Tab-separated table of C-alpha atoms in Angstrom:
chain	number	residue	atom	x	y	z
A	1	MET	CA	0.099	-0.116	-0.227
A	2	THR	CA	1.278	3.583	-0.706
A	3	VAL	CA	2.086	6.057	1.416
A	4	VAL	CA	-0.871	8.762	2.143
A	5	PRO	CA	-0.201	12.050	0.492
A	6	THR	CA	1.697	14.250	2.877
A	7	LEU	CA	-0.986	16.710	3.013
A	8	LEU	CA	-3.599	14.185	4.422
A	9	ALA	CA	-1.096	11.944	6.316
A	10	ALA	CA	-0.693	11.865	10.323
A	11	SER	CA	-0.108	9.868	13.331
A	12	SER	CA	-2.761	8.225	14.955
A	13	VAL	CA	-3.009	11.131	17.669
A	14	SER	CA	-2.889	13.579	15.073
A	15	VAL	CA	-5.923	11.713	13.062
A	16	GLN	CA	-8.102	11.918	16.762
A	17	GLU	CA	-7.162	15.369	16.681
A	18	ASP	CA	-8.298	15.731	13.574
A	19	VAL	CA	-11.378	13.916	14.048
A	20	ALA	CA	-12.048	16.309	16.816
A	21	ALA	CA	-11.830	19.423	14.921
A	22	ALA	CA	-13.838	18.055	12.188
A	23	TYR	CA	-16.793	17.747	14.755
A	24	ALA	CA	-16.118	20.940	16.174
A	25	LEU	CA	-16.709	22.395	12.347
A	26	VAL	CA	-20.015	20.130	12.380
A	27	ARG	CA	-21.380	21.299	15.760
A	28	ALA	CA	-20.626	25.222	14.673
A	29	PHE	CA	-22.349	24.783	11.467
A	30	ASP	CA	-25.394	22.989	13.228
A	31	ASN	CA	-25.782	26.251	15.823
A	32	ASP	CA	-25.928	28.511	13.005
A	33	ALA	CA	-27.638	26.667	10.371
A	34	ALA	CA	-31.704	27.818	9.947
A	35	TRP	CA	-32.731	24.425	9.674
A	36	SER	CA	-31.205	23.386	12.851
A	37	ALA	CA	-33.482	25.210	14.644
A	38	ALA	CA	-34.367	24.178	18.478
A	39	THR	CA	-38.117	24.656	17.849
A	40	ASP	CA	-39.841	20.863	17.555
A	41	PRO	CA	-41.046	20.647	14.011
A	42	HIS	CA	-43.472	17.619	14.499
A	43	THR	CA	-46.423	19.574	15.726
A	44	GLU	CA	-46.298	21.264	12.647
A	45	PHE	CA	-45.811	18.352	10.482
A	46	ALA	CA	-48.977	16.529	12.055
A	47	GLN	CA	-50.973	19.763	11.425
A	48	LEU	CA	-50.124	19.562	7.731
A	49	ARG	CA	-50.903	15.838	7.996
A	50	ARG	CA	-54.400	16.432	8.961
A	51	GLN	CA	-54.610	19.105	6.189
A	52	ASN	CA	-53.380	17.006	2.894
A	53	PRO	CA	-50.934	14.849	2.003
A	54	VAL	CA	-49.212	17.059	-0.499
A	55	GLN	CA	-49.186	20.836	-0.040
A	56	ARG	CA	-47.903	23.685	-2.336
A	57	SER	CA	-45.017	25.418	-0.218
A	58	THR	CA	-41.622	26.893	-0.656
A	59	LEU	CA	-38.018	25.129	-0.170
A	60	GLU	CA	-37.267	28.156	2.550
A	61	ARG	CA	-40.501	27.247	4.488
A	62	VAL	CA	-39.748	23.634	4.795
A	63	ILE	CA	-36.258	23.713	5.697
A	64	THR	CA	-36.334	26.579	8.360
A	65	GLY	CA	-40.278	26.786	9.169
A	66	VAL	CA	-40.146	30.410	8.048
A	67	ASP	CA	-41.589	32.009	4.923
A	68	ALA	CA	-39.147	33.673	3.071
A	69	PRO	CA	-40.038	36.738	0.683
A	70	GLU	CA	-41.874	35.715	-2.146
A	71	GLU	CA	-39.122	37.129	-4.785
A	72	THR	CA	-36.155	34.892	-3.237
A	73	SER	CA	-38.276	31.915	-2.147
A	74	THR	CA	-38.219	28.239	-4.269
A	75	PRO	CA	-41.540	26.829	-5.136
A	76	VAL	CA	-42.017	23.228	-3.878
A	77	TRP	CA	-44.428	20.498	-3.226
A	78	HIS	CA	-44.210	19.285	0.442
A	79	VAL	CA	-45.223	15.794	0.915
A	80	VAL	CA	-46.140	14.836	4.434
A	81	SER	CA	-47.999	11.575	4.743
A	82	PHE	CA	-46.644	7.863	4.652
A	83	THR	CA	-48.604	6.781	1.749
A	84	ALA	CA	-47.660	9.645	-0.406
A	85	ALA	CA	-43.985	9.687	0.419
A	86	GLU	CA	-43.186	6.170	-0.132
A	87	ALA	CA	-45.337	6.226	-3.657
A	88	ILE	CA	-43.113	9.157	-4.698
A	89	LEU	CA	-39.728	7.285	-3.404
A	90	ARG	CA	-40.570	4.469	-5.734
A	91	ASP	CA	-41.592	6.227	-8.669
A	92	GLU	CA	-38.281	7.057	-10.461
A	93	GLU	CA	-40.281	7.605	-13.657
A	94	THR	CA	-42.262	10.821	-12.455
A	95	PHE	CA	-39.923	11.685	-9.652
A	96	SER	CA	-36.045	12.049	-10.471
A	97	SER	CA	-33.304	12.051	-8.041
A	98	SER	CA	-31.629	14.812	-10.626
A	99	ALA	CA	-33.261	17.468	-7.976
A	100	TYR	CA	-29.953	16.960	-6.116
A	101	ASP	CA	-28.169	18.806	-9.323
A	102	ASP	CA	-28.680	22.244	-7.985
A	103	SER	CA	-27.927	21.137	-4.256
A	104	MET	CA	-25.402	18.336	-3.501
A	105	GLY	CA	-24.481	18.376	-6.924
A	106	GLN	CA	-22.775	21.774	-6.510
A	107	VAL	CA	-20.959	20.877	-3.479
A	108	ILE	CA	-19.661	17.207	-4.483
A	109	GLY	CA	-19.981	17.085	-8.163
A	110	ARG	CA	-22.239	14.877	-10.015
A	111	SER	CA	-22.738	11.306	-8.085
A	112	PHE	CA	-25.042	8.669	-8.056
A	113	LEU	CA	-27.012	10.432	-5.616
A	114	GLN	CA	-28.672	12.388	-8.677
A	115	MET	CA	-28.933	9.486	-11.026
A	116	ASP	CA	-31.772	7.474	-12.188
A	117	HIS	CA	-32.673	4.324	-14.043
A	118	GLN	CA	-29.796	2.030	-15.448
A	119	GLU	CA	-27.369	4.629	-14.912
A	120	HIS	CA	-27.861	4.222	-11.133
A	121	ARG	CA	-28.467	0.718	-11.343
A	122	ILE	CA	-24.684	0.142	-12.615
A	123	TRP	CA	-23.393	2.178	-9.631
A	124	ARG	CA	-25.712	0.277	-7.271
A	125	THR	CA	-24.602	-2.982	-8.594
A	126	VAL	CA	-20.837	-2.407	-8.201
A	127	LEU	CA	-21.216	-0.889	-4.590
A	128	HIS	CA	-23.717	-3.600	-3.395
A	129	SER	CA	-21.490	-6.307	-2.682
A	130	GLY	CA	-19.149	-3.616	-0.552
A	131	PHE	CA	-22.454	-3.133	1.483
A	132	SER	CA	-23.315	-6.878	1.347
A	133	ARG	CA	-24.776	-8.500	4.555
A	134	GLN	CA	-21.228	-10.371	4.623
A	135	ALA	CA	-19.266	-7.177	4.117
A	136	VAL	CA	-20.796	-5.531	6.505
A	137	LEU	CA	-20.575	-8.367	9.201
A	138	GLY	CA	-16.752	-8.490	8.386
A	139	LEU	CA	-16.649	-4.788	10.186
A	140	ARG	CA	-17.941	-6.120	13.160
A	141	ASP	CA	-14.757	-6.313	15.367
A	142	ALA	CA	-13.636	-3.141	14.216
A	143	ILE	CA	-16.720	-1.084	15.064
A	144	ARG	CA	-16.772	-3.289	18.243
A	145	SER	CA	-13.580	-2.203	19.333
A	146	ASP	CA	-13.754	1.389	18.110
A	147	THR	CA	-17.282	1.672	19.964
A	148	ALA	CA	-15.934	-0.007	23.094
A	149	ALA	CA	-12.759	1.869	23.253
A	150	ALA	CA	-14.562	5.173	22.948
A	151	LEU	CA	-17.204	4.578	25.698
A	152	THR	CA	-14.648	2.949	28.037
A	153	THR	CA	-12.543	6.016	27.783
A	154	VAL	CA	-15.829	7.914	28.608
A	155	ALA	CA	-16.458	6.059	31.559
A	156	ALA	CA	-13.089	6.076	33.013
A	157	ARG	CA	-12.911	9.973	32.799
A	158	GLY	CA	-16.439	9.814	34.816
A	159	GLY	CA	-18.102	11.279	31.462
A	160	GLY	CA	-18.207	13.084	28.712
A	161	ASP	CA	-20.105	13.917	25.433
A	162	LEU	CA	-21.567	10.590	23.558
A	163	VAL	CA	-21.931	12.911	20.445
A	164	ALA	CA	-18.551	14.464	20.180
A	165	GLU	CA	-16.508	11.337	21.820
A	166	VAL	CA	-18.630	8.005	20.263
A	167	ALA	CA	-21.092	8.951	17.713
A	168	PHE	CA	-19.299	10.998	15.244
A	169	PRO	CA	-15.649	9.322	15.621
A	170	VAL	CA	-17.279	5.878	15.130
A	171	ALA	CA	-19.230	6.654	12.261
A	172	LEU	CA	-16.752	8.770	10.466
A	173	ALA	CA	-14.046	5.977	11.095
A	174	THR	CA	-16.600	2.950	9.865
A	175	ILE	CA	-17.048	4.876	6.626
A	176	ALA	CA	-13.443	5.424	5.903
A	177	ARG	CA	-12.656	1.973	6.659
A	178	MET	CA	-15.058	0.745	4.240
A	179	ILE	CA	-14.018	3.439	1.398
A	180	GLY	CA	-10.507	2.387	1.689
A	181	PHE	CA	-8.640	5.128	3.070
A	182	PRO	CA	-5.399	3.512	4.825
A	183	PRO	CA	-4.876	4.225	8.575
A	184	GLY	CA	-3.286	7.451	9.405
A	185	THR	CA	-5.240	9.363	6.897
A	186	ARG	CA	-6.566	12.594	7.950
A	187	ILE	CA	-10.330	11.479	7.622
A	188	GLY	CA	-11.727	14.516	9.911
A	189	THR	CA	-10.274	16.965	7.066
A	190	LEU	CA	-11.522	14.686	4.594
A	191	TYR	CA	-15.003	14.513	5.800
A	192	THR	CA	-15.542	18.560	6.373
A	193	TRP	CA	-13.775	18.763	2.885
A	194	ALA	CA	-16.457	16.360	1.567
A	195	VAL	CA	-19.503	18.193	2.765
A	196	GLY	CA	-18.177	21.517	2.036
A	197	LEU	CA	-17.580	22.892	5.628
A	198	LEU	CA	-13.701	23.093	4.902
A	199	ASP	CA	-12.483	25.900	2.310
A	200	ASP	CA	-10.479	23.899	-0.133
A	201	ALA	CA	-9.684	27.101	-2.346
A	202	ASN	CA	-6.381	25.904	-3.818
A	203	GLY	CA	-7.593	22.615	-4.915
A	204	GLN	CA	-4.929	20.677	-2.510
A	205	ILE	CA	-7.365	18.359	-0.918
A	206	SER	CA	-8.964	17.516	-3.901
A	207	THR	CA	-5.709	16.967	-5.623
A	208	ALA	CA	-4.257	14.604	-2.840
A	209	VAL	CA	-7.267	12.377	-3.180
A	210	GLU	CA	-7.063	12.622	-6.943
A	211	GLU	CA	-3.643	11.279	-6.388
A	212	MET	CA	-4.434	8.341	-4.527
A	213	LEU	CA	-7.267	7.786	-7.053
A	214	ASN	CA	-4.483	7.244	-9.322
A	215	THR	CA	-2.860	4.685	-7.399
A	216	PRO	CA	-5.057	1.655	-6.989
A	217	SER	CA	-2.463	0.291	-4.466
A	218	ALA	CA	-3.356	3.169	-2.280
A	219	TRP	CA	-6.755	1.491	-1.370
A	220	ALA	CA	-7.581	-1.329	1.194
A	221	PRO	CA	-8.349	-4.549	-0.961
A	222	ASP	CA	-12.205	-5.144	-0.950
A	223	SER	CA	-13.016	-1.639	-0.137
A	224	LEU	CA	-15.698	0.550	-2.006
A	225	VAL	CA	-13.138	2.568	-3.946
A	226	ALA	CA	-11.140	-0.835	-4.865
A	227	LEU	CA	-14.594	-2.075	-5.927
A	228	LEU	CA	-15.210	0.907	-8.141
A	229	LEU	CA	-11.542	0.884	-9.393
A	230	GLY	CA	-11.665	-2.410	-10.661
A	231	THR	CA	-15.064	-2.466	-12.639
A	232	LYS	CA	-13.397	-0.710	-15.754
A	233	ASP	CA	-16.804	0.436	-17.033
A	234	PRO	CA	-16.783	3.365	-18.340
A	235	GLU	CA	-19.904	4.412	-16.927
A	236	ILE	CA	-18.308	4.615	-13.865
A	237	GLY	CA	-15.058	5.752	-14.854
A	238	THR	CA	-11.977	5.738	-13.035
A	239	GLY	CA	-9.245	7.822	-11.247
A	240	PRO	CA	-10.449	11.290	-10.482
A	241	GLN	CA	-13.699	10.621	-12.055
A	242	LEU	CA	-14.553	8.728	-8.763
A	243	LEU	CA	-13.956	12.126	-6.843
A	244	PRO	CA	-17.906	12.754	-6.343
A	245	ALA	CA	-18.341	9.319	-5.249
A	246	VAL	CA	-15.622	9.393	-2.402
A	247	ARG	CA	-17.234	12.672	-1.123
A	248	LEU	CA	-20.966	11.452	-1.445
A	249	LEU	CA	-19.800	8.145	0.608
A	250	LEU	CA	-18.249	10.133	2.970
A	251	SER	CA	-20.874	12.444	3.598
A	252	THR	CA	-23.744	9.991	3.563
A	253	GLY	CA	-21.745	7.435	5.450
A	254	THR	CA	-21.178	9.590	8.764
A	255	GLU	CA	-23.762	12.388	8.706
A	256	PRO	CA	-27.014	10.159	9.313
A	257	PRO	CA	-25.269	7.444	11.014
A	258	PHE	CA	-23.679	9.412	13.666
A	259	ARG	CA	-26.877	11.770	14.313
A	260	SER	CA	-28.906	7.946	14.488
A	261	LEU	CA	-26.443	6.813	16.903
A	262	ALA	CA	-26.621	10.030	19.079
A	263	THR	CA	-30.630	9.739	19.181
A	264	LEU	CA	-30.311	6.031	19.927
A	265	MET	CA	-28.240	6.694	23.102
A	266	TYR	CA	-30.484	9.256	23.854
A	267	ALA	CA	-33.693	7.318	23.787
A	268	THR	CA	-31.792	4.230	25.509
A	269	LEU	CA	-30.489	6.496	28.343
A	270	THR	CA	-33.730	8.353	28.734
A	271	ASP	CA	-36.014	5.033	28.255
A	272	HIS	CA	-34.294	2.753	31.327
A	273	SER	CA	-36.922	0.085	30.347
A	274	VAL	CA	-34.912	-0.290	27.225
A	275	ALA	CA	-31.839	-1.601	28.774
A	276	ASP	CA	-33.830	-4.231	30.712
A	277	LEU	CA	-35.185	-5.482	27.424
A	278	LEU	CA	-32.270	-5.969	25.971
A	279	ARG	CA	-30.732	-7.984	28.984
A	280	THR	CA	-33.609	-10.185	28.869
A	281	ASP	CA	-34.418	-10.071	25.268
A	282	PRO	CA	-30.904	-9.494	23.184
A	283	PRO	CA	-32.490	-10.081	19.368
A	284	ALA	CA	-34.787	-7.089	20.595
A	285	ALA	CA	-32.151	-4.821	19.756
A	286	SER	CA	-33.343	-4.777	16.080
A	287	SER	CA	-36.477	-3.787	17.172
A	288	VAL	CA	-34.986	-1.046	19.297
A	289	VAL	CA	-33.019	0.449	16.426
A	290	GLN	CA	-35.733	0.303	13.819
A	291	GLU	CA	-38.139	2.251	16.062
A	292	CYS	CA	-35.641	4.952	16.934
A	293	TRP	CA	-34.864	5.501	13.277
A	294	ARG	CA	-39.053	5.597	12.696
A	295	TRP	CA	-39.418	7.847	16.002
A	296	GLU	CA	-36.416	10.539	14.992
A	297	CYS	CA	-34.924	9.892	11.479
A	298	PRO	CA	-31.753	11.580	11.114
A	299	LEU	CA	-32.512	13.324	7.536
A	300	THR	CA	-35.836	15.007	7.885
A	301	TRP	CA	-36.517	15.460	3.903
A	302	VAL	CA	-35.325	14.559	0.548
A	303	LEU	CA	-35.757	15.887	-2.873
A	304	ARG	CA	-37.683	14.912	-6.182
A	305	ARG	CA	-37.963	16.550	-9.502
A	306	CYS	CA	-41.252	16.160	-11.467
A	307	THR	CA	-40.364	14.658	-14.930
A	308	THR	CA	-43.641	14.865	-16.655
A	309	ASP	CA	-47.015	16.725	-15.771
A	310	THR	CA	-48.957	14.338	-13.528
A	311	VAL	CA	-52.036	14.597	-10.989
A	312	PHE	CA	-50.922	13.077	-7.573
A	313	CYS	CA	-53.068	13.290	-4.485
A	314	GLY	CA	-55.284	15.686	-6.224
A	315	GLN	CA	-52.703	17.949	-6.781
A	316	VAL	CA	-51.501	19.054	-10.578
A	317	ILE	CA	-47.615	18.774	-10.324
A	318	ARG	CA	-45.976	20.198	-13.567
A	319	ARG	CA	-42.688	18.902	-15.086
A	320	GLY	CA	-39.714	20.300	-13.781
A	321	ASP	CA	-41.573	21.288	-10.289
A	322	LEU	CA	-39.402	20.391	-7.198
A	323	VAL	CA	-40.870	17.822	-4.604
A	324	CYS	CA	-39.634	17.665	-1.189
A	325	ILE	CA	-40.462	14.146	0.646
A	326	ASN	CA	-40.947	14.941	4.503
A	327	LEU	CA	-39.445	11.555	6.274
A	328	ALA	CA	-39.889	12.638	9.587
A	329	SER	CA	-43.414	13.413	9.132
A	330	ALA	CA	-44.237	10.474	7.119
A	331	ASN	CA	-42.630	8.355	9.881
A	332	ARG	CA	-45.055	9.732	12.497
A	333	ASP	CA	-48.253	9.351	10.109
A	334	GLU	CA	-50.979	8.411	12.314
A	335	THR	CA	-53.104	6.401	9.713
A	336	ARG	CA	-49.923	3.944	10.438
A	337	TRP	CA	-48.748	3.779	13.780
A	338	HIS	CA	-50.490	4.200	17.062
A	339	GLN	CA	-49.321	7.041	19.120
A	340	PRO	CA	-46.538	7.619	16.613
A	341	GLU	CA	-44.774	10.570	19.090
A	342	ARG	CA	-43.776	7.877	21.442
A	343	PHE	CA	-40.769	5.975	21.451
A	344	ASP	CA	-42.023	2.406	21.694
A	345	PRO	CA	-39.778	-0.294	20.421
A	346	ARG	CA	-42.335	-3.119	21.662
A	347	ARG	CA	-44.743	-1.750	18.970
A	348	GLU	CA	-45.899	-3.830	15.964
A	349	PRO	CA	-42.753	-3.236	13.859
A	350	LEU	CA	-43.633	-1.741	10.519
A	351	PRO	CA	-41.036	-0.659	7.895
A	352	SER	CA	-40.696	2.941	7.861
A	353	LEU	CA	-38.964	5.593	5.313
A	354	ALA	CA	-36.002	6.444	7.280
A	355	MET	CA	-33.841	4.439	4.935
A	356	GLY	CA	-35.654	5.114	2.090
A	357	THR	CA	-37.401	2.601	-0.249
A	358	GLY	CA	-37.583	2.165	-4.096
A	359	PRO	CA	-34.534	2.706	-6.102
A	360	HIS	CA	-32.610	4.810	-3.852
A	361	THR	CA	-33.203	2.951	-0.675
A	362	CYS	CA	-29.801	3.238	1.721
A	363	LEU	CA	-27.036	1.302	0.485
A	364	GLY	CA	-25.843	1.745	3.862
A	365	ARG	CA	-28.634	0.498	5.915
A	366	ARG	CA	-26.966	-2.991	7.030
A	367	LEU	CA	-23.924	-0.891	8.579
A	368	ALA	CA	-25.861	1.633	10.365
A	369	ALA	CA	-27.824	-1.125	11.802
A	370	LEU	CA	-24.389	-2.931	12.832
A	371	GLU	CA	-22.968	0.356	14.251
A	372	ALA	CA	-26.303	0.868	16.257
A	373	SER	CA	-26.445	-3.001	18.016
A	374	GLU	CA	-22.502	-2.718	18.858
A	375	VAL	CA	-23.268	1.001	20.532
A	376	LEU	CA	-26.502	-0.502	22.253
A	377	TYR	CA	-24.461	-3.545	23.806
A	378	ALA	CA	-21.375	-1.281	24.539
A	379	LEU	CA	-23.339	1.419	26.492
A	380	ASP	CA	-23.716	-1.276	29.389
A	381	GLY	CA	-20.376	-2.976	29.041
A	382	ALA	CA	-18.424	0.057	29.345
A	383	LEU	CA	-19.451	0.955	32.598
A	384	PRO	CA	-16.681	0.447	35.301
A	385	ALA	CA	-19.001	-1.519	37.954
A	386	GLU	CA	-22.368	-3.131	38.092
A	387	SER	CA	-23.023	-0.817	40.439
A	388	SER	CA	-22.988	2.222	38.167
A	389	ARG	CA	-25.045	3.849	35.450
A	390	TRP	CA	-25.022	6.714	32.669
A	391	ALA	CA	-26.743	9.871	33.829
A	392	LEU	CA	-27.602	11.730	31.155
A	393	ASP	CA	-28.025	15.574	30.757
A	394	SER	CA	-29.178	16.323	27.383
A	395	ASP	CA	-32.612	18.109	25.628
A	396	GLY	CA	-33.049	15.572	23.189
A	397	PRO	CA	-33.188	15.467	19.414
A	398	VAL	CA	-33.387	18.948	17.912
A	399	GLY	CA	-33.113	20.388	13.938
A	400	ARG	CA	-35.289	20.653	11.213
A	401	GLY	CA	-33.187	19.089	8.506
A	402	PHE	CA	-30.659	17.105	10.323
A	403	ARG	CA	-32.113	16.000	13.535
A	404	SER	CA	-30.070	14.565	16.731
A	405	PRO	CA	-29.240	15.534	20.208
A	406	ARG	CA	-26.638	18.321	19.578
A	407	ARG	CA	-24.862	16.743	22.931
A	408	LEU	CA	-25.178	14.038	25.047
A	409	ARG	CA	-23.452	15.089	28.339
A	410	VAL	CA	-23.198	11.629	30.581
A	411	ARG	CA	-21.810	11.118	34.270
A	412	VAL	CA	-21.115	7.671	35.664
A	413	VAL	CA	-23.178	7.848	38.978
A	414	PRO	CA	-23.974	5.043	41.463
A	415	SER	CA	-27.153	3.195	40.702
């Protein structure tokens, strides 16, 4: 394996510092961004569901909860019911993922997030083996080690912030390992560059990654990048042509998972019956994770672009219209779940839309489930003694576009 480009190389301690610096940028962005407002949007979403499953709105209103001046606003159809959201996500003929051309596409370049039909399926087919059940289970030991080490460090110190010290570094290290970055790579720098939080005005970071992409031996065997480099498919390309895919994998493999892990730890530490459930019925971990995803999915909405004039839920949606599918609202639809505002892992299991559905169902859903289950079991095992417990100080999930606890301050105290 070749040496990491100097700009991205670091010692193990420096890599940890780099990850911490990346998280500080994420937190600063959360605190400043309008879509991370502290108000709980679920009451508003419930009111919208009672009116109509699909409503005319603006992107600014959906994202921030506040109307923008008409001359600067972006018209959008706001989809709030489960049935309507599911139907749109499954219909790539009428509702195209090219809606991301003007958002994510401007940040990371053209990636498989924006593709439809055969073009999209070519990418998914190659990447699917990297996210298969067998491939993901091959990461279990590494995830278990990372999770246990992070939680044990917090416990030994008597407390800390489980978002900054556990959820974010575990999610980032896991996807970086899957992508194939060698040990000693500044993955925090790469993540903040991938999502556009770090200015790369001189293109130094992009150039360094392109140098690696031009060197197949730089990537771990069987990694996601190794799979892409080995396809030799002109539709996928090679070398620097894979740069948008690397950025997308870093972004989507870190952001939603770390927020899901944070919400999961909050729910578990708030509802003490969950720990009892897991002790008496370990397989119930799957139900806990699935319910947590439904209750507070980390990404509130996804976008589509209408490809042809159509009538949907009584609304005339024109070709070219932007459509915003509200996953958080769909996952609390009263017509599908009883008392959907409650976190209840004992409820009848029904699929939610937290991981999407249809052609763009999340590739990393098995990975996210494994990370979550390892965190659940490590929470209990990291405590220094059976007579101790975690005491939590947090206001719970916040945000409008991304939702998760901003911090999970914990202390180790006697039971």
